[in-house]
XYZ file of C-alpha atoms in Angstrom:
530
model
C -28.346 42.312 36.679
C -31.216 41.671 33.985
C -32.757 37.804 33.122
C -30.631 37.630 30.395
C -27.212 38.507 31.885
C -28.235 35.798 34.976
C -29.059 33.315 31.788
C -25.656 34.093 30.175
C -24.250 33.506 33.878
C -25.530 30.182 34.378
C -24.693 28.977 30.958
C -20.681 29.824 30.980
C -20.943 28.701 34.815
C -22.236 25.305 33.477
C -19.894 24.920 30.228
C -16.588 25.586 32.473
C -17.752 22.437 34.841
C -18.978 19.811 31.625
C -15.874 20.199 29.105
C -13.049 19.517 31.930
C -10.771 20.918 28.903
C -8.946 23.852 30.486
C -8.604 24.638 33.699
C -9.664 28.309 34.324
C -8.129 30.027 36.895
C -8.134 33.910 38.334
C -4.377 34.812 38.043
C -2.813 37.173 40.267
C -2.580 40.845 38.693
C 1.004 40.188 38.304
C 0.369 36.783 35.743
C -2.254 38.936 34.390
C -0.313 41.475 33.163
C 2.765 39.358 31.588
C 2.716 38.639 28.141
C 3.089 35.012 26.297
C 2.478 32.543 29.396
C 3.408 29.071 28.616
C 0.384 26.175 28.035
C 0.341 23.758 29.505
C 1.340 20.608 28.739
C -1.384 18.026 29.470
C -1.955 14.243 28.954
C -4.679 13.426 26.150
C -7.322 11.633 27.902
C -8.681 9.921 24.004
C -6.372 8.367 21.767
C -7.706 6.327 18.028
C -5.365 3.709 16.397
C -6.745 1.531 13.005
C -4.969 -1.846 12.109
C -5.624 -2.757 8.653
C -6.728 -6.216 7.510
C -3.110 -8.010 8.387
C -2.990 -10.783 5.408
C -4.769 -12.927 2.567
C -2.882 -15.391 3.566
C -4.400 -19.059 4.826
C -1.198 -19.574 6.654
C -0.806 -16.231 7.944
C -0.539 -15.556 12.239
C -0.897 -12.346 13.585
C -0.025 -10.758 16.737
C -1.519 -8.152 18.235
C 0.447 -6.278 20.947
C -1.319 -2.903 22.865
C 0.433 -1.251 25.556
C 0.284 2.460 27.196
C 3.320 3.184 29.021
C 3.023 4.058 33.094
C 2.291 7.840 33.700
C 4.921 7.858 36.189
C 7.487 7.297 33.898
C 6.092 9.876 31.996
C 7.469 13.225 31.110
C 5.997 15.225 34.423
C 4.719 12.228 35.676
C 0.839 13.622 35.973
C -1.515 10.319 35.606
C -4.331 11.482 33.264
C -7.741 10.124 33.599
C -9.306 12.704 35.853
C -11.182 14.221 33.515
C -9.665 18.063 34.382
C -10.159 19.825 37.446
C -13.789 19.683 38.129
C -14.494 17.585 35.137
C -15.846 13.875 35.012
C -14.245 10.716 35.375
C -12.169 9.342 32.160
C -12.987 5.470 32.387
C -9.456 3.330 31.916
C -9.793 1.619 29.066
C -8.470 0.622 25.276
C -10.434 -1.457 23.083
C -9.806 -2.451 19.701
C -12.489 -4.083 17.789
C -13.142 -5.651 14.094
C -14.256 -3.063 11.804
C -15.982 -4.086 8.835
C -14.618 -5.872 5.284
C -15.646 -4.589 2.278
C -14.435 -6.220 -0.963
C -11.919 -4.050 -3.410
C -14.319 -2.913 -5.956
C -12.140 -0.461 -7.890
C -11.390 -2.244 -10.806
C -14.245 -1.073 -12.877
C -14.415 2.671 -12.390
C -17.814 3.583 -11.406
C -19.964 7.020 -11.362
C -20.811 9.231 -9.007
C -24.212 7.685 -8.343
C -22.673 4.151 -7.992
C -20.675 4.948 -5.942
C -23.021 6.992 -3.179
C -24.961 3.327 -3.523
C -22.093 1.197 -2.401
C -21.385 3.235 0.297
C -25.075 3.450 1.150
C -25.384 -0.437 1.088
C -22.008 -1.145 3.107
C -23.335 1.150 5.800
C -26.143 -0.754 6.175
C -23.779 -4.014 6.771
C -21.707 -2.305 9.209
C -20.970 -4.711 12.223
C -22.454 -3.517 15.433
C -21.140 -1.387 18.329
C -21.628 -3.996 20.741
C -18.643 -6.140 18.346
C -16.963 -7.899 20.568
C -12.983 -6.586 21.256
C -10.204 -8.371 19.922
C -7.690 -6.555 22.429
C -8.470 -4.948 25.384
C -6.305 -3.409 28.105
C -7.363 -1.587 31.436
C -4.213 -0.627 33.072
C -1.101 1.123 31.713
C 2.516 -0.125 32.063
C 1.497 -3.501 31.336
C 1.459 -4.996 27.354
C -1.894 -7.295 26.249
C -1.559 -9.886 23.369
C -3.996 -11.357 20.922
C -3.631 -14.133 17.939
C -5.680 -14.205 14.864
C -4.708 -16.799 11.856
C -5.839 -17.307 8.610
C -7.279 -14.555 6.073
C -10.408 -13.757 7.995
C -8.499 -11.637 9.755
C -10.413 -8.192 9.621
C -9.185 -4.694 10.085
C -9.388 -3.044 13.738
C -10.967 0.149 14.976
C -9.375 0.980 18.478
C -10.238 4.032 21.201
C -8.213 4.568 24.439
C -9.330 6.700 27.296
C -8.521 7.785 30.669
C -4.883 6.683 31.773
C -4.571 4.434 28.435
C -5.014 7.043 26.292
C -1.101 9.152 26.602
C 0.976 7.366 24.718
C -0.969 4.444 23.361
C 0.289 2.022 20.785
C -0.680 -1.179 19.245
C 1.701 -3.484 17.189
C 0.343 -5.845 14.465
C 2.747 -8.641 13.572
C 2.081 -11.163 11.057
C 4.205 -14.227 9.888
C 3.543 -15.739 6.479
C 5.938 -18.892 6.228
C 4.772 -19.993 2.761
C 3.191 -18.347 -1.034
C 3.615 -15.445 -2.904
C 3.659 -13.184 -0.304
C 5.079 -15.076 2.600
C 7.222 -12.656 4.804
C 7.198 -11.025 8.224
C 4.804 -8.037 7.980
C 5.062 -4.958 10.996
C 3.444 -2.502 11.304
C 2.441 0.053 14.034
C -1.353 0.819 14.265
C -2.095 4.538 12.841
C -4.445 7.580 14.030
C -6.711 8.676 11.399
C -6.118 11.528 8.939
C -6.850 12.997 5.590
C -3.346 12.992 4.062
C -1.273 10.768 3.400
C 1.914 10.037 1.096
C 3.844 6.511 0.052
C 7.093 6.285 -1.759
C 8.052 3.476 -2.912
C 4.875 2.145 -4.145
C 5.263 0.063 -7.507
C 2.607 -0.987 -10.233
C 4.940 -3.686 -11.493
C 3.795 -7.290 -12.472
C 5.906 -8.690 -10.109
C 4.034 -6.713 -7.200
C 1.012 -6.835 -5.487
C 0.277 -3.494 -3.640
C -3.092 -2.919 -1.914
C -3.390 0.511 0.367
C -6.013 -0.139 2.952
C -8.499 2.339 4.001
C -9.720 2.235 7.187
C -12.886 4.346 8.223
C -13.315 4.435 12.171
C -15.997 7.055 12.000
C -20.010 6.806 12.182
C -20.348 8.440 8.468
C -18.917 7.061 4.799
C -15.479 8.798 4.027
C -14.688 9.203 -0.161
C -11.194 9.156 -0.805
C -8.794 10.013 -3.901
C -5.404 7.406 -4.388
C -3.374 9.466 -6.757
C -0.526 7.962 -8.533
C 3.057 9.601 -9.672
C 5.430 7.696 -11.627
C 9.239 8.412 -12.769
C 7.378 10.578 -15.822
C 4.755 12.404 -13.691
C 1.289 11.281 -12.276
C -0.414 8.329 -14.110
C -3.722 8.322 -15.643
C -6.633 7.254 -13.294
C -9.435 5.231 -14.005
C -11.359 6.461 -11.005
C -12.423 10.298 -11.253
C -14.983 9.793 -8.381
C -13.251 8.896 -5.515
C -13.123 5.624 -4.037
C -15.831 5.253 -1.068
C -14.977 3.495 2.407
C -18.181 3.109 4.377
C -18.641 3.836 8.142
C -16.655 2.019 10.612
C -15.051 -0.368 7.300
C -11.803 -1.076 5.617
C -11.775 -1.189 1.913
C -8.391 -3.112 -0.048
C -7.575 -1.208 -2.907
C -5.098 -2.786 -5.293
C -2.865 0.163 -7.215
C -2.427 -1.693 -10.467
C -6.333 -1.318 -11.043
C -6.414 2.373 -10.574
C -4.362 3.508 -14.010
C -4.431 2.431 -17.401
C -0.561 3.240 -17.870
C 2.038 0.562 -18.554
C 3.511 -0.996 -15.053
C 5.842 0.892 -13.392
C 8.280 -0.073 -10.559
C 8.512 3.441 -9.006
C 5.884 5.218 -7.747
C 4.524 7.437 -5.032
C 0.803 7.072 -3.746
C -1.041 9.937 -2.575
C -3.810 9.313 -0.617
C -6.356 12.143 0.360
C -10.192 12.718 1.941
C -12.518 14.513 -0.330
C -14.972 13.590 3.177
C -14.259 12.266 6.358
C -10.764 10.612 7.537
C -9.055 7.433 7.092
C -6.111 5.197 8.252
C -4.255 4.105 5.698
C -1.427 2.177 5.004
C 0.227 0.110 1.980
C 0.833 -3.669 2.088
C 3.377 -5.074 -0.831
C 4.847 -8.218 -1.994
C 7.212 -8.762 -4.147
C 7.614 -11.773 -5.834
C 10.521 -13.478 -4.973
C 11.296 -11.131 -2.498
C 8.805 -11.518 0.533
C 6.000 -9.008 1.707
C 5.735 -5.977 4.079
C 3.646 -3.026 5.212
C 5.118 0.371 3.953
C 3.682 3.343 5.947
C 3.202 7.415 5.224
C 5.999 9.476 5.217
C 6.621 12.213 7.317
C 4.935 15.514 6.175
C 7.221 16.739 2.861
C 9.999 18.347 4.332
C 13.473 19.542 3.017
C 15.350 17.935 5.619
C 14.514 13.768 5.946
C 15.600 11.284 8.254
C 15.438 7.362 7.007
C 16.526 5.323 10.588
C 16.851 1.932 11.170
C 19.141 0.694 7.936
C 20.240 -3.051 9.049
C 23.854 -3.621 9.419
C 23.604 -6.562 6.936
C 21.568 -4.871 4.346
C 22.154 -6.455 0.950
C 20.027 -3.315 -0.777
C 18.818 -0.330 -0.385
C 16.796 1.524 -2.440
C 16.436 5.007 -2.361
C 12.266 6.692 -3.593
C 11.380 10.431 -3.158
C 8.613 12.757 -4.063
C 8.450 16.351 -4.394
C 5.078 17.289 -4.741
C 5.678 21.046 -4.849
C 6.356 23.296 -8.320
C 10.306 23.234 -8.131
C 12.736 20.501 -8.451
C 14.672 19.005 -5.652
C 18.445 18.196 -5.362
C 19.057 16.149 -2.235
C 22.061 15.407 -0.762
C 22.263 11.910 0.222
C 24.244 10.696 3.707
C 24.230 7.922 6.011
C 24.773 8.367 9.368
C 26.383 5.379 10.811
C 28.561 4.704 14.288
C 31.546 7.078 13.667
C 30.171 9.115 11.910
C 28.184 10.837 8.902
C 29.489 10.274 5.522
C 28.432 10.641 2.195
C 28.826 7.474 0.263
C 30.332 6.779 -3.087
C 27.972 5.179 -4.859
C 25.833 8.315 -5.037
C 25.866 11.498 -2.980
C 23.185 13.282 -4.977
C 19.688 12.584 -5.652
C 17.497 14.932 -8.149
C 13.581 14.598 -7.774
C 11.984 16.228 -10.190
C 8.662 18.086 -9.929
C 5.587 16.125 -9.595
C 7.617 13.196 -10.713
C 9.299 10.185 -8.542
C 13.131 9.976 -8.800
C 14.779 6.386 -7.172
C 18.333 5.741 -6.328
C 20.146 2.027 -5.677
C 22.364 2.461 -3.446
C 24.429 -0.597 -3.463
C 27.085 -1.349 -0.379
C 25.891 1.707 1.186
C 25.795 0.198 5.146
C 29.119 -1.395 4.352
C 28.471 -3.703 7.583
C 27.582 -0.550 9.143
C 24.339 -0.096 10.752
C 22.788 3.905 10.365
C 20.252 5.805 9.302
C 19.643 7.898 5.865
C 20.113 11.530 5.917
C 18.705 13.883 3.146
C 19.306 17.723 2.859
C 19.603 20.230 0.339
C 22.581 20.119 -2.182
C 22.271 23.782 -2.302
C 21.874 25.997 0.521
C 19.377 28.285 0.088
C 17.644 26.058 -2.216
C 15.479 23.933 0.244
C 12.042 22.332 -1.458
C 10.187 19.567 0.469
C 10.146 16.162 -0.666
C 8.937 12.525 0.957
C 11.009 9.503 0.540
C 11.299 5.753 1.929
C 13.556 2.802 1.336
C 13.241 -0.285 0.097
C 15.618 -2.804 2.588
C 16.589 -5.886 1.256
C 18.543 -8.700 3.649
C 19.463 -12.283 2.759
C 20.783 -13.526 -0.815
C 19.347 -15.529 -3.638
C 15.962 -17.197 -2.931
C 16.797 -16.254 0.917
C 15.939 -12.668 0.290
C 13.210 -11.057 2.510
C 12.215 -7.170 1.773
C 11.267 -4.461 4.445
C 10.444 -0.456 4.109
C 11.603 2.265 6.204
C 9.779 5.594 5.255
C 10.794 9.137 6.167
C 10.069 10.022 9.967
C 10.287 12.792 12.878
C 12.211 12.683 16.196
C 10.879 10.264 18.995
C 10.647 13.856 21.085
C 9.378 13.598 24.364
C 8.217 9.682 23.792
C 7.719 7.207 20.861
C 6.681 3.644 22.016
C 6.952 0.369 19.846
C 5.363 -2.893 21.219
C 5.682 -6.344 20.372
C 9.744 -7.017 21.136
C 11.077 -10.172 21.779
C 13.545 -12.059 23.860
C 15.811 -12.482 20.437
C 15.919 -10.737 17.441
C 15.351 -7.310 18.507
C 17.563 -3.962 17.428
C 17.510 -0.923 18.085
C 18.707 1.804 16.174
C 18.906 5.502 17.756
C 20.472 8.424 15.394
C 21.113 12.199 15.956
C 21.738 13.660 13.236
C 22.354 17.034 14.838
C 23.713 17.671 17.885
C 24.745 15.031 20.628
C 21.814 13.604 22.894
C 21.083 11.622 25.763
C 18.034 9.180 25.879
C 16.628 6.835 28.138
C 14.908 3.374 27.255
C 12.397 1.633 29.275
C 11.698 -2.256 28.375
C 8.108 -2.746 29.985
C 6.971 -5.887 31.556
C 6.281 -9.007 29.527
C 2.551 -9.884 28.171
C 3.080 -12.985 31.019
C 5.516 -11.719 33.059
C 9.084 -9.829 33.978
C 10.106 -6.241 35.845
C 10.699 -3.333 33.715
C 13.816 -1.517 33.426
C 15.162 1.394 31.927
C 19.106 2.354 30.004
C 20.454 5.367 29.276
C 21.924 6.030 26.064
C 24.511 8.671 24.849
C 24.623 9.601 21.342
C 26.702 11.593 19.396
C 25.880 14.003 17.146
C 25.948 13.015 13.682
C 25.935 8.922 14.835
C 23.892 5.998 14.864
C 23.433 3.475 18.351
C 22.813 0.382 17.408
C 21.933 -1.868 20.204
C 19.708 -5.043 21.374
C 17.681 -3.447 24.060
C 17.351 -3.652 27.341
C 14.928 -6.799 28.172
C 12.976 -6.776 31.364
C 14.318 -9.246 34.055
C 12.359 -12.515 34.258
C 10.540 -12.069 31.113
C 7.579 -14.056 29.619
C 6.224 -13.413 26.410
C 6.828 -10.134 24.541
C 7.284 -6.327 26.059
C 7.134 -2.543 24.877
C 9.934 -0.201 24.451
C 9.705 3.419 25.102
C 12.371 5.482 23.823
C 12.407 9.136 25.675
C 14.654 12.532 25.002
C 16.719 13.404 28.086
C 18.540 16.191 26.508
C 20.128 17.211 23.519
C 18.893 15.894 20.026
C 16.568 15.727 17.780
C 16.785 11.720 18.345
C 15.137 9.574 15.640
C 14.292 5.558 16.149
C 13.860 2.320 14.620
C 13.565 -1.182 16.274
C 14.415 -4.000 13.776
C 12.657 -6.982 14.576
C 14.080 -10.823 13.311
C 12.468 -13.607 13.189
C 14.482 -16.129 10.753
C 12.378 -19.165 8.939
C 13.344 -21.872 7.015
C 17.263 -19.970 6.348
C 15.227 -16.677 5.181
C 16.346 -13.733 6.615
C 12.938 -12.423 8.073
C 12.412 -9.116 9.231
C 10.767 -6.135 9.649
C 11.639 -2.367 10.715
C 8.933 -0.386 12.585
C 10.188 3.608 13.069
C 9.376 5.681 16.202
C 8.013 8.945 16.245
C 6.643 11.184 18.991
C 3.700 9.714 20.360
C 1.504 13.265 21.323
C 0.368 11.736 24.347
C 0.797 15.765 25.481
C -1.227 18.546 24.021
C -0.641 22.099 24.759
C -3.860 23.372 26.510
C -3.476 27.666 26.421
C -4.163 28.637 29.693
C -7.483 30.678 30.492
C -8.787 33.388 33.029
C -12.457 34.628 33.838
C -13.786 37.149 32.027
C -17.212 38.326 33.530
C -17.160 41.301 31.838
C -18.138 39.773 28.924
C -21.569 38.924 30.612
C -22.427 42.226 31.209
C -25.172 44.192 29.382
């Protein structure tokens, strides 16, 4: 064996013990030979979640709720944090810390040029790594609290590792008892991306919409907000993209973004031209309260809206179809007996590159469920996004939430910050029957966890106030898994009344990914030799 091949030796010898990715192994001749072996399924050992600035408010109080559920109530039950065989210890640890502000300046559109300045100068302001952390938790199965009032407020960068990383989650509540936008506002912390798309956006004079960008990397990101109204996309006044400096948030209110008349309807789409983002849309509606409205699911022809309130008093229907054909929808809610299509509309039509709405008035009938859409036409399936617009309460009583488009909870899907009273939660399966179980964690100050099981029925809704741990203090996580059966999708409905309004908000639950599939490997020497 020649220098080089010893070289080549040493160096694959010394990758396989750093990255602690993969665990390589020497199968028998037998495992060799078979075809299509199974990854494996392993716990992520680094997880990112991005709170946006939570209000403008003076009056406004926040919550912040982080929790990881416990490994051994886990899917396979393998605690995570090892690093990989051979690989080096994954400290325990999430941390999520202020990122910094940087005032909306997309009213005036601005050049190229311009623009590469602003970002250049906001870099230069960004707040140091050594920021202190606004939440921090070092052990899993256990929720951690933090307050912040008033509009200083900033938007939070977080990172989890080692055992907290599977499975992470981080709840920002915020009550606003007085002003134009008072309201409860939830909203589930998000990983970064580069896509993103919001029905149920609106231009209108009587709302304020912001999307918040949220930039949790080292570099500036430059983003495009495109906008699509009932008659097709509306004319921007900012060609360049909209910059969001390293480790910042940027408010961006819609309205100032188009020229075009105000329009109630309309679907955001948010994209990276560089970088990635978090991003997320915060509304209020005069007379009609404030809340956060989050991404739809991926465009898909099949959609599941969960977590419609029993005592609804409206809910609006917005989709999208961002592809070259037309959509017809069929329109269903799936509710406790059953799955029905309602009267007031069964159809919904979304033209191309245009956004189509639908009022569906009386459609819970007292009845709490979950929105179906599917093709009208089989054979004729075309993605499409879509969210509601929930309305409970009456008169000047009225308080607004949105529910957008989401997947199955799957193996897990987490949502922190429940309380003693005023909780719901709403479990559908659209398809086939299912069985899941439900673990309430242990308070933020105390209480023992415990976990239901749940049966439902395929095409139903469960509507239930969840089990609460025994002897609790404070507020606790609930982790919704898949036993068997399903798809299951989730919503918990949280309540806090003030002053006679109906407060509210309705956070849904996907699957977490706290597993990856990791391909299993085998030695190779042979590609060493000369």
């Amino acid at each position: 064996m020649n220098r080089s091949t010893l070289s080549l030796l040493a160096a694959a010898t010394a990758l396989a013990a750093l990255t602690g990715v993969a665990t390589l192994t020497a199968p028998a001749p037998d495992a060799a030979t078979s075809a299509g072996a199974a990854p494996a399924r392993l716990p992520v050992e680094r997880s990112s979640l991005l709170c946006p600035a939570p209000s403008s408010s003076e009056v406004a109080e926040t919550t912040y709720t982080s929790f990881t559920p416990a490994a051994d109530d886990a899917p396979g039950g393998t605690a995570p944090g090892t690093g990989g065989a051979g690989g080096p210890e994954v400290p325990d640890r999430a941390e999520l810390k202020p990122s910094a502000a940087v005032q909306d300046t997309t009213a005036a559109p601005k050049k190229a040029d311009e623009r590469k300045a602003d970002a250049e100068q906001a870099d230069a302001k960004k707040p140091p790594a050594a920021e202190k952390a606004v939440v921090t938790a070092t052990a899993p199965g256990k929720p951690v609290a933090a307050q912040a009032d008033g509009a200083d407020a900033p938007a939070l960068i977080g990172v989890a590792s080692g055992r907290l990383a599977p499975g992470w989650t981080t709840q920002q509540t915020t009550l606003v008892p007085a002003g134009g936008a008072r309201g409860l506002l939830g909203v589930g912390c998000s990983a970064p991306d580069t896509d993103f798309w919001f029905p149920g956006t609106s231009t209108a004079e009587n709302r304020r919409d912001y999307v918040h960008l949220t930039n949790p990397d080292d570099g500036a990101a430059v983003v495009d907000v495109e906008l699509f109204g009932p008659e097709g996309p509306l004319k921007s006044q900012l060609t360049d993209g909209i910059p969001v400096p390293a480790r910042s948030s940027v408010p961006v209110l819609l309205s100032t973004l188009t020229a075009d008349p105000a329009t109630s309807d309309v679907t955001v789409h948010v994209t990276t031209r560089s970088g990635r983002v978090g991003a997320v849309v915060r509304s209020a509606v005069d007379q009609l309260g404030s809340d956060w409205l989050p991404a739809s699911a991926d465009p898909a022809d099949t959609l599941v809206l969960p977590g419609i309130p029993a005592d609804a008093t409206s809910v609006q229907l917005i989709a999208y179809t961002p592809g070259e054909d037309d959509a017809e929808m069929k329109i269903q809610l799936v509710g406790a007996t059953g799955t029905i299509t309602p009267a007031v509309q069964q159809t919904i039509r979304v033209k191309s590159g245009m956004t189509a709405s639908a009022d569906l008035k009386g459609l819970t009938n007292g009845e709490a469920g979950a929105l179906l859409l599917t093709p009208a036409q089989k054979g004729r399936a075309t993605p499409v996004v879509a969210a509601l617009r929930v309305i409970r309460g009456s008169g000047e009583k009225q308080e607004v939430a949105f529910i957008p488009a989401t997947g199955p909870v799957g193996e897990q899907a987490t949502v922190a910050d429940n309380r003693a009273k005023g909780t719901t939660l709403s479990l559908t399966a659209p398809a086939g029957t299912a069985e899941v179980s439900v673990t309430a964690s242990a308070g933020t100050e105390g209480g023992t966890p415990t976990t239901k099981t749940y049966t439902v029925k395929a095409g139903t809704t469960v509507s239930v106030a969840p089990p609460a741990p025994a002897g609790l203090k404070g507020s606790y996580a609930l982790t919704v898994r898949t036993v068997s059966g399903g798809p299951v999708h989730a919503a918990r409905m949280l309540a806090l009344p003030q002053d006679g309004i109906a407060m509210f908000t309705v956070q849904t639950l996907a699957d977490d990914r706290g597993r990856v599939a990791v391909p299993r490997a085998e030695q190779d020497l042979s590609v060493l030799e000369d």
